[in-house]
C-alpha positions in Angstrom: 253.1 13.4 -258.5 255.0 16.7 -258.8 258.3 16.2 -258.7 260.5 18.4 -255.6 263.5 20.3 -257.1 266.5 19.1 -258.0 269.0 22.1 -256.4 268.8 24.5 -254.3 268.7 27.4 -256.5 265.1 25.4 -258.3 264.0 24.8 -254.9 264.5 28.8 -253.7 262.7 29.7 -257.1 259.9 27.6 -256.1 259.2 28.8 -252.7 259.5 32.4 -253.8 256.8 31.4 -256.4 255.0 29.9 -253.9 255.4 33.2 -251.7 254.4 35.2 -254.3 250.9 33.3 -254.8 249.7 33.8 -251.1 251.1 37.7 -251.2 249.0 38.0 -254.7 246.1 35.7 -252.7 245.8 38.0 -249.6 245.7 41.0 -251.4 243.0 40.3 -253.3 240.6 38.9 -249.9 241.9 41.8 -248.0 240.7 44.0 -251.0 237.1 42.5 -251.7 237.1 42.8 -247.5 237.6 46.6 -247.9 235.2 46.2 -250.5 232.7 45.0 -247.8 233.5 47.0 -245.2 232.7 50.1 -248.1 229.7 48.4 -249.4 228.1 48.4 -246.0 229.2 51.5 -244.8 227.8 52.6 -247.5 224.3 50.7 -246.9 224.3 52.1 -243.6 225.2 56.0 -244.3 222.4 56.0 -247.2 219.8 53.9 -244.0 221.3 56.8 -241.9 220.8 59.4 -244.1 217.7 59.0 -246.0 214.3 58.1 -245.3 212.1 56.2 -248.3 209.2 54.9 -248.9 206.5 53.8 -252.3 203.3 54.8 -250.3 203.7 57.5 -252.3 201.2 59.2 -254.6 201.2 62.7 -257.1 197.8 64.8 -255.6 196.4 67.8 -257.4 193.5 70.3 -257.4 190.5 68.8 -259.1 187.9 71.6 -258.6 184.4 70.0 -259.3 182.4 72.4 -261.8 178.4 72.5 -261.2 175.6 74.3 -262.5 174.4 76.6 -259.3 171.0 76.9 -261.8 168.9 74.2 -263.3 168.4 74.3 -267.1 169.4 73.0 -270.3 172.5 72.9 -271.4 172.6 75.0 -275.2 177.1 75.0 -275.9 179.3 72.4 -274.3 183.0 75.2 -275.4 185.4 72.3 -274.6 186.5 69.0 -274.4 188.1 66.1 -272.5 191.3 67.1 -271.8 191.5 70.1 -272.9 194.4 73.2 -271.1 191.3 76.2 -270.0 192.2 79.6 -269.0 191.3 81.0 -265.3 188.0 82.3 -266.9 187.0 80.8 -270.0 183.7 79.7 -270.7 183.4 76.2 -270.1 179.5 74.8 -270.7 176.6 77.4 -271.3 172.8 77.1 -270.2 169.8 78.3 -272.2 169.4 81.7 -271.3 165.6 82.1 -271.9 164.0 81.4 -268.7 166.5 83.5 -266.9 166.6 86.6 -269.1 162.5 86.4 -268.8 163.2 86.3 -265.0 165.5 89.9 -265.3 163.3 91.2 -267.4 160.7 90.7 -265.0 162.3 92.1 -262.2 163.6 95.1 -264.1 160.6 96.5 -265.2 159.3 95.8 -261.9 161.8 97.6 -260.6 161.6 100.2 -262.4 157.9 100.3 -261.5 158.3 101.1 -257.6 161.4 103.9 -258.8 159.3 106.1 -259.9 156.5 105.1 -257.8 158.7 106.4 -254.6 160.6 109.2 -257.2 157.0 110.3 -258.0 156.3 110.7 -254.0 159.1 112.4 -253.0 158.2 115.1 -253.6 154.7 115.1 -251.3 156.7 113.7 -248.6 158.1 117.5 -248.3 154.9 118.9 -247.7 153.3 116.5 -246.0 150.5 115.3 -248.1 150.9 112.1 -247.6 152.9 109.8 -244.7 155.9 108.9 -243.7 154.8 105.3 -243.3 153.9 105.6 -246.6 157.1 107.2 -248.0 159.2 104.1 -245.8 157.3 102.0 -248.1 157.3 102.9 -251.1 160.9 103.1 -250.5 161.2 99.5 -249.1 159.5 98.3 -252.0 162.1 100.2 -254.0 165.5 98.0 -251.9 163.0 95.3 -252.5 162.9 95.2 -256.1 166.3 96.0 -256.7 167.4 92.8 -254.9 165.1 91.0 -256.9 166.7 92.4 -260.2 170.5 91.8 -259.2 168.9 87.9 -257.9 167.6 88.1 -261.3 171.2 89.1 -263.2 173.2 86.7 -260.9 170.9 83.9 -262.4 171.6 84.9 -265.9 175.3 85.2 -265.5 175.6 81.5 -263.9 173.9 80.0 -267.4 177.5 80.4 -267.9 179.8 78.1 -265.8 183.5 78.9 -266.2 187.1 77.5 -265.5 188.1 78.3 -261.9 191.8 78.2 -262.6 194.4 77.4 -265.4 194.5 73.5 -265.6 192.8 71.0 -267.6 189.2 69.3 -268.0 188.6 65.9 -267.3 186.0 63.9 -266.2 183.3 65.4 -268.5 180.1 64.2 -268.5 178.0 66.6 -270.2 176.8 67.3 -273.6 174.1 69.5 -275.0 171.1 69.1 -274.8 171.3 67.8 -271.3 168.9 68.8 -268.6 171.2 69.9 -265.4 170.5 70.7 -261.7 172.0 72.3 -259.4 174.8 71.0 -258.0 175.5 68.5 -260.3 179.2 67.4 -261.5 179.5 68.6 -265.3 183.5 68.0 -265.9 186.6 68.9 -263.9 189.4 71.2 -264.1 192.4 69.9 -262.9 196.1 72.6 -262.2 198.9 71.7 -259.6 200.5 68.6 -258.5 202.7 67.5 -255.3 203.3 64.6 -253.4 202.1 62.5 -250.8 204.1 60.3 -249.2 202.8 57.1 -246.1 205.8 57.3 -244.2 206.4 54.9 -241.4 205.9 56.3 -238.1 209.3 55.9 -237.3 210.6 57.7 -240.1 209.8 61.1 -239.5 212.1 60.8 -236.2 214.4 63.1 -238.4 212.7 65.1 -240.7 211.4 68.6 -240.5 209.8 70.7 -243.4 211.8 72.1 -245.7 214.5 69.2 -246.0 215.2 68.4 -250.2 213.7 65.2 -251.4 214.0 63.0 -254.7 211.6 61.7 -256.5 211.1 59.2 -259.0 207.5 58.6 -260.8 206.3 55.5 -261.7 205.5 57.1 -264.9 208.0 59.2 -266.1 210.3 56.3 -266.1 214.1 57.8 -266.6 213.9 61.1 -264.4 214.6 62.1 -260.9 212.8 65.2 -259.7 213.5 67.5 -256.7 211.4 68.7 -254.0 211.6 69.7 -250.5 208.8 68.4 -247.3 206.2 71.5 -246.9 204.3 70.2 -244.1 203.1 66.9 -242.2 199.5 66.4 -242.1 197.7 67.2 -238.7 197.3 63.6 -237.5 198.0 59.6 -238.8 195.9 58.6 -241.6 193.8 55.9 -239.3 192.2 59.4 -237.5 190.9 60.6 -240.9 189.2 56.8 -241.8 185.5 56.8 -241.5 186.0 54.4 -239.1 188.5 55.4 -236.8 189.9 52.4 -234.9 188.9 51.9 -231.3 191.6 50.7 -228.7 190.2 51.1 -225.4 188.0 47.5 -226.8 189.0 44.7 -226.9 192.2 43.2 -227.5 195.4 45.6 -228.1 197.3 44.9 -231.4 199.9 47.7 -232.0 199.9 48.6 -235.5 202.8 51.8 -236.9 200.7 53.7 -238.1 201.6 55.9 -241.5 201.9 60.2 -241.4 201.0 61.2 -244.9 203.7 64.0 -245.6 203.5 67.0 -248.2 206.1 67.5 -250.7 206.2 70.5 -253.0 207.7 69.9 -256.6 210.3 72.0 -257.8 208.7 73.9 -261.1 212.0 73.3 -262.5 212.6 70.1 -262.2 209.3 69.3 -263.3 209.4 71.8 -266.7 208.5 69.6 -269.5 206.8 67.1 -268.6 204.0 69.3 -266.3 201.2 68.1 -269.1 202.6 64.3 -267.4 202.8 64.9 -263.6 199.1 63.4 -263.0 197.8 63.0 -259.7 196.7 60.0 -258.8 200.8 58.4 -260.2 202.7 56.7 -258.2 206.0 58.0 -257.0 209.6 57.0 -254.6 210.2 60.0 -252.3 214.0 59.8 -250.6 214.1 62.7 -248.3 217.6 63.7 -247.0 217.5 63.9 -243.7 221.3 65.4 -243.2 220.2 68.8 -244.7 
C-alpha cells in the first residue's frame, strides 16, 4: 500500500496532481467526443450530399464493319488496336466481277443514250410516235440507274472507317469469302459512363450535376464528369423478359435506373486510350450543385 503524504503541504500537492490528472483525462475524453461528432457529422454530410454506386461501366460507340456486297477479301489494311481516321480504307474486296458489271452497265447506257439521241430529231418531224420516244427515253433512265447501282457496288468493295477510332475484334484475313452483313471488325470511339443507381438514390439527382469517378483499370486517378441524361426506364423495363407483376405473388425489388455520365475531355487527357468500354467505374454524384 502507498503511504499517505505525511505533511499538509505534501497532501496538498498530492491532491493538486490528482485534480490535474482528472482534468487531463476529461480533456482527452472531450477531444475524443468532439472528434467522434465530427466524424459522424462528416459521414452524415457525405451521405446527404453525395450518391455513389459501384454498378457502373465505361461505354463507347462500337461500329461493326460489314460489307454491303459479297466478295473475296483482297486486302486487309489494318490490324487490331490500330488507330484509324474517318474514311480510311480498312478492307478491300476483289473488284473484278464488279468492274465487269460497271462495264456492262456503261455499255447498256451508252447504247440506250445513242438510240434516244438518234430518235430525238425524228420526233419533231413526227417520223416516230410519241410512245416510241417515251419508251426510248425510259430505257435511258433505267440504264442510268443500273449504271449508278453498278458503280455503287464497285465502290462498296472498299470498306472504310465510319469515324475516328481504334480497330478491335478483327476477324477477317485476305482470301476470305465474305457475305453482306457479316461482321469483319469493329471501330470503337467515344467513352462515357453508364451508372445504374438505385431508384432510391436518384430523387435529388439532376442533369448537369458534377460527378467524380474512379476507374478500376486506371488506378490512382480521379476523373471528372457530369450527368448528361437519365434512361427513359429502369433496367428491368428493357430486359428481354420484363417482369410481370400482375401475376403470382409480388415481391418488391429496388429498381435501378441507368444514368449517362459524360467525362470531361481535359480530365482524361493523356489516358484516352486507356478509358476502354467495359471497364468498371465508381461514380460519386455531388448533389449540392
